[in-house]
XYZ file of C-alpha atoms in Angstrom:
701
model
C 41.798 -70.314 -24.421
C 41.448 -66.576 -24.152
C 44.013 -64.310 -22.615
C 41.197 -62.898 -20.492
C 39.677 -66.146 -19.276
C 39.892 -67.812 -15.883
C 42.937 -70.039 -15.581
C 43.318 -71.465 -12.071
C 46.681 -72.361 -10.652
C 47.694 -75.421 -8.705
C 45.598 -75.397 -5.508
C 48.573 -76.625 -3.495
C 50.697 -73.788 -2.148
C 54.461 -73.666 -1.887
C 57.248 -75.430 -3.733
C 57.880 -79.094 -4.455
C 55.457 -81.428 -6.146
C 52.949 -82.219 -3.414
C 51.015 -84.928 -5.190
C 50.837 -87.073 -8.254
C 47.404 -87.307 -9.769
C 45.346 -86.835 -12.859
C 42.005 -85.097 -12.869
C 41.306 -86.463 -16.340
C 41.998 -90.050 -15.343
C 40.074 -89.701 -12.106
C 37.245 -88.345 -14.232
C 37.463 -91.417 -16.460
C 37.347 -93.703 -13.420
C 34.329 -91.832 -12.107
C 32.425 -92.166 -15.391
C 33.178 -95.891 -15.649
C 32.231 -96.506 -12.036
C 28.956 -94.590 -12.224
C 27.899 -94.941 -15.860
C 29.875 -97.916 -17.154
C 27.842 -100.894 -15.960
C 27.657 -102.462 -19.423
C 31.361 -101.775 -19.995
C 32.407 -103.473 -16.760
C 30.098 -106.440 -17.213
C 31.246 -106.998 -20.791
C 34.939 -106.844 -19.859
C 34.543 -109.241 -16.952
C 32.636 -111.679 -19.147
C 35.245 -111.529 -21.887
C 38.104 -111.991 -19.446
C 36.440 -114.931 -17.718
C 36.613 -117.030 -20.896
C 39.612 -119.297 -21.409
C 39.750 -119.112 -25.199
C 42.969 -117.970 -26.879
C 45.078 -118.244 -23.733
C 47.135 -121.063 -25.189
C 47.678 -119.145 -28.422
C 49.544 -116.333 -26.667
C 51.564 -118.690 -24.492
C 52.627 -120.705 -27.519
C 53.724 -117.614 -29.383
C 55.733 -116.194 -26.508
C 57.660 -119.372 -25.653
C 58.151 -120.380 -29.291
C 61.789 -119.779 -30.276
C 61.706 -119.246 -34.021
C 63.075 -116.663 -36.401
C 59.580 -115.527 -37.384
C 56.814 -115.485 -34.811
C 53.291 -115.359 -36.179
C 51.826 -111.899 -35.473
C 49.147 -112.085 -32.811
C 47.796 -108.526 -33.197
C 46.903 -106.525 -36.280
C 46.923 -102.742 -35.860
C 44.965 -100.493 -38.196
C 46.438 -97.011 -38.545
C 49.953 -95.629 -38.175
C 49.080 -92.665 -35.982
C 50.271 -92.376 -32.387
C 47.639 -94.756 -31.023
C 48.615 -97.485 -33.480
C 52.337 -97.050 -33.052
C 52.188 -96.773 -29.252
C 50.216 -100.025 -29.093
C 52.895 -101.591 -31.285
C 55.741 -100.262 -29.156
C 54.179 -101.704 -25.997
C 53.673 -105.089 -27.664
C 57.233 -105.000 -29.020
C 58.586 -104.368 -25.507
C 56.682 -107.452 -24.307
C 57.893 -109.735 -27.092
C 54.454 -110.035 -28.701
C 54.421 -109.847 -32.483
C 52.106 -107.550 -34.433
C 51.769 -105.690 -37.728
C 50.767 -102.064 -38.351
C 48.959 -101.003 -41.537
C 48.973 -97.364 -42.636
C 47.001 -96.197 -45.688
C 49.116 -93.127 -46.463
C 52.788 -92.676 -47.313
C 53.765 -91.395 -43.850
C 53.170 -92.251 -40.201
C 51.842 -89.902 -37.553
C 48.176 -89.490 -38.437
C 47.109 -86.091 -37.153
C 50.682 -85.306 -36.149
C 52.033 -83.896 -39.380
C 54.630 -81.226 -40.117
C 54.507 -79.182 -43.322
C 57.921 -78.370 -44.733
C 58.216 -75.821 -47.502
C 60.027 -77.179 -50.532
C 62.583 -74.473 -49.727
C 63.097 -75.850 -46.208
C 66.704 -76.637 -45.330
C 67.619 -77.443 -41.699
C 71.236 -76.448 -42.398
C 70.367 -73.052 -43.858
C 70.004 -70.047 -41.567
C 67.462 -68.500 -43.925
C 65.367 -71.580 -44.656
C 65.521 -73.708 -41.509
C 62.373 -72.060 -40.108
C 60.151 -72.650 -43.150
C 57.836 -75.244 -41.646
C 54.757 -75.525 -39.459
C 52.610 -78.060 -37.618
C 49.553 -79.207 -39.545
C 48.393 -81.271 -36.575
C 49.333 -81.301 -32.896
C 52.023 -78.737 -32.209
C 52.678 -78.553 -28.445
C 52.318 -80.261 -25.083
C 52.266 -78.797 -21.548
C 55.712 -79.503 -20.130
C 54.923 -80.362 -16.509
C 51.391 -81.788 -16.678
C 51.166 -85.146 -14.889
C 48.650 -86.217 -17.522
C 50.960 -85.364 -20.425
C 54.212 -86.846 -19.102
C 53.769 -90.172 -20.975
C 54.429 -88.261 -24.215
C 57.855 -87.164 -22.982
C 58.424 -90.647 -21.547
C 57.893 -92.140 -24.989
C 60.293 -89.723 -26.700
C 63.072 -90.324 -24.193
C 62.607 -94.115 -24.250
C 62.824 -94.111 -28.044
C 66.118 -92.213 -27.868
C 67.785 -94.986 -25.886
C 66.874 -97.550 -28.560
C 67.878 -95.271 -31.425
C 71.264 -94.512 -29.854
C 72.067 -98.190 -29.224
C 71.255 -98.979 -32.829
C 73.339 -96.188 -34.323
C 70.315 -94.144 -35.423
C 71.413 -90.973 -33.666
C 70.152 -88.808 -36.534
C 66.600 -89.798 -35.578
C 66.903 -88.999 -31.867
C 64.331 -86.574 -30.473
C 64.800 -83.236 -28.722
C 62.181 -80.940 -27.243
C 62.365 -77.179 -27.673
C 60.283 -74.481 -26.009
C 56.937 -73.560 -27.534
C 56.140 -69.894 -26.866
C 52.420 -69.850 -26.202
C 51.868 -66.432 -24.690
C 53.487 -63.037 -24.341
C 52.545 -59.625 -23.038
C 53.308 -58.327 -26.521
C 51.006 -60.506 -28.619
C 48.266 -58.564 -30.363
C 44.481 -58.543 -29.989
C 41.999 -56.788 -32.265
C 38.219 -57.156 -32.432
C 35.168 -55.391 -33.833
C 36.903 -52.937 -36.137
C 39.029 -51.457 -33.381
C 41.081 -48.635 -34.872
C 44.254 -50.449 -33.961
C 45.274 -53.660 -32.204
C 46.260 -53.646 -28.551
C 48.800 -55.721 -26.667
C 47.756 -58.552 -24.384
C 49.270 -56.786 -21.371
C 46.762 -53.947 -21.897
C 43.726 -56.124 -22.654
C 42.181 -57.013 -19.291
C 40.529 -53.580 -18.850
C 39.772 -52.949 -22.521
C 36.214 -53.352 -23.856
C 37.549 -54.504 -27.260
C 34.674 -52.487 -28.810
C 32.064 -54.892 -27.409
C 30.242 -52.166 -25.446
C 27.143 -50.486 -26.891
C 28.786 -47.055 -26.963
C 31.615 -48.482 -29.081
C 29.195 -50.039 -31.554
C 28.969 -53.423 -29.856
C 26.047 -55.185 -28.173
C 26.998 -55.435 -24.477
C 25.434 -53.261 -21.811
C 28.028 -50.809 -20.589
C 27.857 -52.283 -17.082
C 29.685 -55.359 -18.387
C 32.619 -53.407 -19.830
C 32.917 -50.580 -17.299
C 35.997 -50.721 -15.109
C 35.420 -51.560 -11.428
C 37.576 -52.192 -8.357
C 37.195 -55.186 -6.028
C 37.577 -55.172 -2.253
C 41.309 -55.803 -2.582
C 41.833 -52.822 -4.845
C 42.187 -54.877 -8.041
C 40.644 -53.382 -11.170
C 38.503 -55.559 -13.449
C 35.763 -55.619 -16.083
C 32.678 -57.593 -14.950
C 32.534 -59.458 -18.281
C 35.970 -60.941 -17.569
C 35.151 -62.480 -14.188
C 32.221 -64.590 -15.411
C 34.176 -67.736 -16.274
C 35.857 -67.575 -12.889
C 32.418 -67.826 -11.303
C 31.189 -70.432 -13.811
C 34.119 -72.826 -13.426
C 35.154 -72.015 -9.878
C 32.552 -73.973 -7.873
C 33.189 -77.148 -9.869
C 36.977 -76.840 -9.723
C 36.878 -76.209 -5.991
C 34.591 -79.207 -5.462
C 36.870 -81.469 -7.517
C 39.911 -80.281 -5.591
C 38.207 -81.160 -2.310
C 36.889 -84.527 -3.459
C 37.111 -86.118 -6.892
C 33.999 -88.178 -6.304
C 31.700 -85.441 -5.040
C 33.189 -82.884 -7.424
C 32.586 -85.021 -10.485
C 29.115 -85.925 -9.259
C 28.321 -82.220 -9.072
C 29.788 -81.552 -12.500
C 28.112 -84.515 -14.206
C 24.663 -83.255 -13.213
C 25.167 -80.860 -16.121
C 26.551 -83.350 -18.649
C 23.416 -82.938 -20.770
C 24.110 -79.224 -21.177
C 26.293 -77.581 -23.738
C 28.525 -74.777 -22.566
C 26.145 -72.321 -24.247
C 23.064 -73.883 -22.640
C 24.648 -73.777 -19.189
C 25.548 -70.102 -19.518
C 22.112 -69.054 -20.792
C 19.852 -71.466 -18.861
C 21.559 -72.439 -15.592
C 24.039 -69.791 -14.513
C 22.315 -66.731 -13.057
C 23.412 -63.188 -12.414
C 23.150 -63.926 -8.704
C 25.933 -66.499 -9.142
C 28.296 -63.588 -9.811
C 28.010 -62.886 -6.079
C 30.242 -59.925 -5.154
C 30.543 -58.921 -8.821
C 26.783 -58.619 -9.346
C 25.384 -55.205 -10.316
C 21.608 -54.520 -10.556
C 22.249 -52.779 -13.872
C 22.991 -56.227 -15.333
C 19.406 -57.372 -14.738
C 17.443 -59.208 -12.076
C 19.447 -61.687 -9.936
C 17.340 -64.603 -11.197
C 18.087 -63.871 -14.855
C 20.543 -65.940 -16.860
C 23.343 -64.576 -18.991
C 22.156 -63.012 -22.219
C 22.911 -64.214 -25.737
C 25.270 -61.273 -26.203
C 27.272 -62.077 -23.084
C 27.554 -65.760 -24.049
C 28.642 -64.712 -27.529
C 31.410 -62.535 -26.085
C 32.712 -65.388 -23.925
C 32.691 -67.805 -26.867
C 34.398 -65.290 -29.162
C 37.169 -64.460 -26.728
C 37.779 -67.987 -25.446
C 37.360 -70.391 -28.358
C 35.664 -69.719 -31.686
C 32.314 -69.398 -33.421
C 30.012 -72.282 -32.491
C 32.438 -74.032 -30.161
C 30.250 -73.519 -27.087
C 27.868 -76.100 -28.556
C 30.080 -78.826 -27.078
C 29.623 -80.399 -23.657
C 29.778 -78.114 -20.626
C 31.735 -80.848 -18.861
C 34.248 -80.919 -21.719
C 34.861 -77.190 -21.385
C 35.260 -77.228 -17.601
C 37.654 -80.174 -17.580
C 39.652 -78.508 -20.379
C 40.678 -75.864 -17.862
C 42.693 -78.536 -16.074
C 44.555 -79.470 -19.246
C 45.662 -75.875 -19.652
C 46.589 -75.714 -15.983
C 49.091 -78.458 -16.813
C 51.153 -75.820 -18.575
C 52.043 -74.347 -15.188
C 55.070 -75.335 -13.098
C 53.687 -78.143 -10.922
C 56.764 -77.944 -8.661
C 56.147 -74.294 -7.761
C 52.571 -73.035 -7.524
C 53.794 -69.459 -7.149
C 55.302 -69.534 -10.666
C 52.799 -67.802 -13.025
C 54.574 -68.709 -16.275
C 53.364 -71.045 -19.003
C 55.643 -73.932 -19.985
C 54.986 -75.733 -23.249
C 57.314 -77.673 -25.513
C 57.372 -78.852 -29.098
C 59.601 -81.155 -31.101
C 62.778 -79.567 -32.404
C 62.700 -79.203 -36.222
C 59.107 -80.414 -36.436
C 56.729 -82.846 -34.733
C 56.905 -85.240 -37.714
C 60.263 -86.427 -36.351
C 58.379 -87.991 -33.416
C 56.269 -90.525 -35.349
C 59.180 -91.143 -37.706
C 61.272 -92.194 -34.694
C 58.446 -94.500 -33.553
C 58.396 -96.159 -36.966
C 62.183 -96.619 -36.955
C 62.067 -98.428 -33.600
C 59.032 -100.522 -34.535
C 60.954 -101.816 -37.549
C 63.833 -102.987 -35.361
C 63.962 -106.525 -34.042
C 64.119 -105.295 -30.434
C 62.623 -102.109 -29.053
C 62.199 -100.356 -25.718
C 63.341 -102.353 -22.694
C 62.136 -102.347 -19.112
C 65.311 -100.481 -18.070
C 64.725 -97.855 -20.790
C 61.185 -97.281 -19.628
C 62.036 -97.135 -15.941
C 64.882 -94.641 -16.360
C 62.745 -92.409 -18.584
C 59.938 -92.447 -15.991
C 62.257 -91.139 -13.283
C 63.918 -88.515 -15.476
C 60.658 -86.863 -16.538
C 58.933 -87.072 -13.150
C 56.540 -89.977 -13.617
C 58.222 -91.906 -10.822
C 60.227 -90.980 -7.746
C 63.987 -91.290 -7.764
C 66.439 -92.674 -5.222
C 65.778 -89.699 -2.957
C 62.075 -90.634 -2.831
C 61.184 -87.367 -4.562
C 59.927 -86.445 -8.008
C 62.312 -84.553 -10.237
C 62.590 -83.445 -13.827
C 65.816 -83.466 -15.835
C 65.409 -85.228 -19.180
C 68.583 -85.007 -21.295
C 66.712 -84.334 -24.544
C 65.797 -80.660 -24.027
C 67.205 -77.744 -25.972
C 68.623 -74.913 -23.891
C 65.484 -72.786 -24.159
C 63.332 -75.663 -22.849
C 65.380 -76.250 -19.709
C 63.154 -76.077 -16.602
C 63.259 -73.147 -14.164
C 65.492 -73.410 -11.108
C 62.514 -74.209 -8.857
C 62.165 -77.599 -10.566
C 64.397 -80.156 -8.795
C 66.540 -82.530 -10.863
C 65.623 -86.185 -11.040
C 67.661 -88.699 -9.045
C 67.665 -91.895 -11.104
C 69.458 -95.105 -10.274
C 71.971 -95.884 -13.003
C 72.325 -94.557 -16.523
C 70.912 -95.462 -19.898
C 72.337 -98.452 -21.728
C 73.719 -96.835 -24.871
C 76.234 -99.560 -25.667
C 76.105 -100.169 -29.435
C 74.346 -103.315 -30.609
C 74.212 -105.053 -33.940
C 71.211 -103.516 -35.631
C 68.646 -106.086 -36.716
C 65.661 -104.875 -38.657
C 62.242 -106.464 -38.843
C 59.452 -104.788 -40.790
C 56.285 -104.385 -38.783
C 54.973 -101.100 -40.210
C 53.510 -101.362 -43.700
C 52.932 -98.117 -45.578
C 50.279 -97.553 -48.256
C 48.358 -100.533 -46.927
C 44.745 -99.412 -46.639
C 42.516 -101.667 -44.553
C 39.099 -101.697 -46.225
C 37.354 -104.200 -43.967
C 37.828 -105.757 -40.533
C 35.645 -108.861 -40.231
C 35.198 -111.172 -37.272
C 35.225 -114.916 -37.981
C 34.460 -117.289 -35.121
C 36.029 -120.215 -36.998
C 39.522 -118.770 -37.025
C 42.248 -120.147 -34.746
C 40.666 -123.509 -34.032
C 37.214 -121.992 -33.568
C 38.480 -119.591 -30.914
C 37.656 -116.694 -33.218
C 39.688 -113.853 -34.680
C 39.705 -110.937 -37.104
C 40.272 -110.996 -40.849
C 41.572 -107.829 -42.497
C 41.055 -107.034 -46.162
C 43.805 -104.709 -47.342
C 44.573 -102.758 -50.484
C 48.284 -102.217 -51.036
C 49.617 -99.725 -53.540
C 52.966 -101.096 -54.715
C 56.006 -99.174 -55.960
C 54.638 -99.283 -59.506
C 51.355 -97.654 -58.481
C 49.305 -100.815 -58.884
C 46.816 -101.940 -56.251
C 47.116 -105.414 -54.790
C 44.516 -107.119 -52.597
C 45.780 -108.760 -49.415
C 44.105 -110.678 -46.618
C 45.489 -111.089 -43.092
C 44.204 -112.916 -40.003
C 44.868 -112.086 -36.343
C 43.619 -113.248 -32.975
C 43.240 -109.585 -32.025
C 42.914 -106.296 -33.875
C 43.359 -102.758 -32.555
C 41.739 -100.200 -34.859
C 42.876 -96.610 -34.375
C 41.238 -94.699 -37.228
C 39.259 -91.484 -36.663
C 35.607 -92.489 -36.541
C 34.763 -90.859 -39.862
C 37.341 -93.028 -41.610
C 35.228 -96.123 -40.972
C 33.172 -95.065 -43.983
C 35.379 -97.060 -46.313
C 33.855 -95.956 -49.629
C 33.790 -99.528 -50.914
C 31.128 -100.648 -53.359
C 29.738 -103.590 -51.423
C 31.293 -104.274 -48.017
C 31.248 -102.050 -44.938
C 34.383 -101.540 -42.867
C 32.823 -103.389 -39.929
C 30.002 -105.901 -40.030
C 28.150 -107.130 -36.980
C 29.151 -104.460 -34.487
C 26.876 -104.123 -31.479
C 24.171 -101.470 -31.648
C 25.884 -99.472 -28.902
C 29.266 -99.449 -30.625
C 27.816 -98.567 -34.034
C 25.920 -95.673 -32.501
C 28.952 -94.428 -30.578
C 31.136 -94.410 -33.696
C 28.418 -92.597 -35.624
C 27.520 -89.988 -32.993
C 30.868 -89.170 -31.358
C 31.388 -85.486 -32.091
C 34.527 -84.350 -33.908
C 35.685 -80.754 -34.110
C 36.797 -79.303 -37.452
C 40.048 -77.409 -37.498
C 41.793 -75.186 -40.015
C 45.461 -74.319 -40.333
C 47.445 -72.353 -42.871
C 51.163 -71.661 -43.193
C 52.143 -68.534 -45.082
C 55.721 -67.575 -45.880
C 56.942 -63.987 -45.747
C 60.184 -62.693 -47.213
C 60.642 -60.593 -44.086
C 59.583 -61.317 -40.502
C 57.960 -57.920 -40.084
C 56.258 -59.040 -36.866
C 59.546 -59.302 -34.968
C 60.683 -55.822 -35.936
C 57.574 -53.850 -34.932
C 57.285 -52.381 -31.454
C 58.511 -54.057 -28.291
C 59.197 -57.729 -28.269
C 60.203 -60.142 -25.536
C 62.891 -62.185 -27.215
C 63.257 -64.368 -24.134
C 59.643 -65.523 -24.246
C 58.686 -65.251 -27.906
C 55.540 -63.623 -29.203
C 53.026 -66.419 -28.655
C 49.608 -66.141 -30.298
C 47.608 -63.132 -31.503
C 43.822 -63.293 -31.787
C 40.893 -61.537 -33.473
C 37.251 -62.162 -34.367
C 38.079 -62.686 -38.048
C 37.615 -66.207 -39.404
C 41.353 -66.810 -39.288
C 41.115 -66.306 -35.479
C 44.670 -66.964 -34.308
C 48.089 -66.051 -35.639
C 50.618 -68.449 -34.131
C 54.103 -66.979 -34.240
C 57.039 -69.324 -34.834
C 59.082 -70.405 -31.822
C 62.192 -70.744 -33.953
C 64.113 -69.124 -36.801
C 64.313 -65.644 -35.265
C 67.759 -65.067 -36.752
C 66.490 -65.460 -40.328
C 65.020 -62.826 -42.608
C 62.244 -65.092 -43.909
C 59.604 -66.694 -41.720
C 56.246 -68.482 -41.612
C 53.073 -67.315 -39.858
C 50.551 -69.977 -38.894
C 46.795 -69.414 -38.908
C 44.663 -71.578 -36.604
C 40.882 -71.728 -36.132
C 38.201 -74.258 -35.172
C 34.486 -75.050 -35.419
C 32.354 -72.904 -37.744
C 35.233 -70.563 -38.536
C 37.213 -73.564 -39.781
C 34.285 -74.942 -41.764
C 33.777 -71.702 -43.656
C 37.457 -71.283 -44.462
C 37.645 -74.920 -45.464
C 34.830 -74.496 -47.988
C 36.975 -72.141 -50.090
C 39.580 -73.064 -52.669
C 43.131 -73.319 -51.439
C 44.179 -69.940 -52.820
C 41.001 -68.295 -51.499
C 41.820 -69.619 -48.029
C 45.241 -67.998 -48.233
C 43.641 -64.705 -49.336
C 41.363 -64.725 -46.293
C 44.308 -65.434 -44.019
C 46.289 -62.571 -45.535
C 43.397 -60.197 -44.875
C 43.317 -61.381 -41.271
C 47.041 -60.779 -40.857
C 46.709 -57.320 -42.418
C 43.885 -56.569 -39.945
C 46.308 -57.321 -37.113
C 49.095 -55.210 -38.658
C 47.419 -52.112 -40.137
C 50.645 -50.095 -39.979
C 52.441 -52.435 -42.399
C 51.744 -53.438 -45.988
C 52.028 -57.154 -45.302
C 51.556 -57.934 -49.011
C 54.875 -56.244 -49.680
C 56.535 -58.950 -47.588
C 54.329 -61.893 -48.705
C 56.447 -64.464 -50.531
C 53.622 -65.200 -52.990
C 51.152 -68.024 -53.418
C 52.800 -71.270 -54.371
C 51.059 -74.269 -52.873
C 53.373 -76.445 -50.773
C 56.323 -74.135 -51.525
C 55.294 -70.915 -49.823
C 51.878 -71.926 -48.444
C 50.001 -74.854 -47.035
C 46.377 -75.020 -45.874
C 44.699 -77.950 -44.173
C 41.050 -78.561 -43.432
C 39.839 -82.134 -43.683
C 41.854 -84.689 -45.590
C 40.795 -88.180 -46.601
C 42.622 -89.764 -43.662
C 41.234 -87.432 -40.971
C 37.722 -88.730 -41.555
C 35.825 -85.464 -41.274
C 37.317 -83.799 -38.223
C 40.536 -82.847 -36.484
C 39.869 -84.156 -32.964
C 37.040 -85.436 -30.781
C 35.167 -82.935 -28.636
C 32.098 -84.442 -27.008
C 28.618 -83.046 -27.339
C 26.231 -82.900 -24.337
C 25.563 -86.316 -22.789
C 28.323 -88.117 -24.668
C 30.646 -88.602 -21.711
C 28.044 -90.662 -19.863
C 26.491 -92.387 -22.848
C 29.260 -92.874 -25.426
C 32.603 -92.876 -23.651
C 32.212 -96.272 -21.894
C 30.867 -97.775 -25.116
C 33.808 -96.548 -27.185
C 36.147 -98.334 -24.744
C 34.293 -101.663 -24.791
C 35.963 -104.404 -26.904
C 33.821 -106.122 -29.531
C 33.502 -109.744 -30.674
C 34.442 -111.294 -27.345
C 37.498 -109.087 -27.035
C 38.913 -109.694 -30.527
C 38.462 -106.046 -31.602
C 39.506 -102.949 -29.669
C 38.848 -99.410 -30.873
C 41.521 -96.861 -29.933
C 42.410 -93.240 -30.701
C 42.075 -89.974 -28.801
C 38.257 -90.151 -29.011
C 38.508 -93.238 -26.755
C 40.035 -91.213 -23.948
C 39.176 -88.183 -21.866
C 42.175 -86.320 -23.345
C 40.488 -85.135 -26.514
C 42.759 -83.369 -28.964
C 46.013 -84.287 -27.187
C 48.660 -86.870 -28.160
C 48.405 -88.437 -24.717
C 44.773 -89.326 -25.431
C 45.941 -91.564 -28.270
C 48.593 -93.102 -26.003
C 46.140 -93.801 -23.183
C 43.679 -95.474 -25.542
C 46.416 -97.668 -27.022
C 47.623 -98.681 -23.564
C 44.056 -99.584 -22.640
C 43.641 -101.730 -25.768
C 46.843 -103.684 -25.119
C 45.837 -104.078 -21.488
C 42.467 -105.509 -22.570
C 44.216 -108.091 -24.734
C 46.624 -109.113 -21.970
C 43.791 -109.387 -19.427
C 41.836 -111.468 -21.903
C 44.832 -113.774 -22.273
C 45.455 -113.795 -18.506
C 49.044 -112.787 -19.244
C 49.766 -111.570 -15.716
C 53.564 -111.399 -16.075
C 53.232 -109.322 -19.219
C 50.888 -106.894 -17.457
C 53.405 -106.476 -14.646
C 56.192 -105.811 -17.162
C 54.035 -103.365 -19.121
C 53.321 -101.316 -16.006
C 56.971 -101.361 -14.955
C 58.096 -100.205 -18.397
C 55.352 -97.765 -19.394
C 53.761 -96.705 -16.131
C 50.373 -97.451 -14.603
C 47.228 -96.306 -16.357
C 44.784 -95.511 -13.572
C 41.792 -95.360 -15.854
C 39.623 -96.947 -16.921
C 40.634 -100.543 -16.182
C 41.153 -100.316 -12.454
C 37.450 -99.602 -12.145
C 36.613 -102.566 -14.357
C 38.016 -105.099 -11.920
C 35.868 -106.983 -9.468
C 35.737 -105.387 -6.047
């Protein structure tokens, strides 16, 4: 989001967390309730059947050394592993198949070949290829921290302390990050940006009428540029309506689900809607925003072409970013984000380690973690936040009360027993339903290609009563000569997988022999530098939140949509050259090439666009109409409940780790409901929390 855009705070005033709730999940409930008739009817029909109930009961009560896996999981990203961790905690056997040589999916850390965590100079030579941060206090995002803390308890008991997870602060913003657009003679600092035209005005060579970029003063004496109050007026009425009533607010918002953000700005929103900020010099009150104004808002807030996505998606995204605020103190203006210490890749690696243990996360582990990170009230009947796995810089402000849990974690050492459930370099090429499996109760057959240690490919076949498939939708094009990945999917599901919009993303990591950016001008060492932005294709420069005491360092480039596509079309070295030009544009007073460590793929640089496992996009971002028409379909199990599709596209948290977790939870819940495993559902909720959406809406009233 832009540094100039509207970013509302918590509507509740004062200190202390006033409520627990999730706008995203309430949004999901609303969609299912109002546009999910087929989804609800299909689920109720599937769950009314008695088939396969005995199969689960037999497996759970059977006391043998090797239980037959009930569930096959395709993909070793967070959705696949979270589903496995839930099943493991319930005593239900499963197997996870990952095509690549690592787990994590679109959570992936690049480490330079010179990286050394024990070296002062080289410990900062890494960067996040995929997800790199989460809002620290967002109610929606807390399950991610819950998972990390719960894993730690298991790892410590089993003597795997080297794999335990710690969160460190991610510095997202700073008054001293740089902005430069439209051939400005020099960059400016973010603290000086709100009243700067950024050369977008006609007299500076831009295309905006001067009225939009001429400083004005509101009735309270606050200075502003009219162009920078537009998003406040665009988003404000919907946010206010949602705050007053989820149901009526979402109903108002969903009237515009068929509009893109661009279409809403240029066809619905009028100059009259600016109310007190309207000036006749802008045009007639009935006129919509011009192309040039919409272009400015897109350029400053996202990236080229990104306003083609759903208007609803963009409005709801504001709430995700609001989750970076201190939910215990609405008067606190600071942004709080965290990232995994020494790289996000440690997170999925820890998941894999626990999945390959005989016993995983317990009910006590899950409950204690819920209280410590503020998912559940403590003994004092209040929410608090004091997880023990934070680095010093990530410790919460003093306005955040500590948690008051009952008891401590069970860290008593146990005899470590391993059981392989995660299978690497096992590529599922087909998932086929067969109604004759399991005594004609039906099940899924997986065809798998395994690359062994000698580099030879072996063909395997596995059968399961249930399968959870977590691949990005583009990865269902299996590239096989004869057979498709799925056969016999419903029309609705096939269309949803084909049409669900994914957003391209580009990242690059470039090593410099000297961190020139930390030595130029003023710098807030307490808050980091954050992110600089321009209108060049490289868009954002993400400064490292670590390694300040070293001479060498890595700058990360991050862009999306059309900017990412164009960079991605170049060769690897050409991409780096474009990024270097973008960095030089931001630092005209320095010869950045003098400090560049040189191009050496994987050693000094790494660029990522689309790889073979991402399936043609970095994360889902719905197009107009897809919330109403595709979201319920993506959630609906196929083949009588034998196949569930999961992944962040099957959630309302697009592009966030928690979206993958929510979708996995939903898939496991579907299986347990299908099996009428009531006790297991109760235990799952007690251990992992209660998912309010979408299944509550699917029940009979």
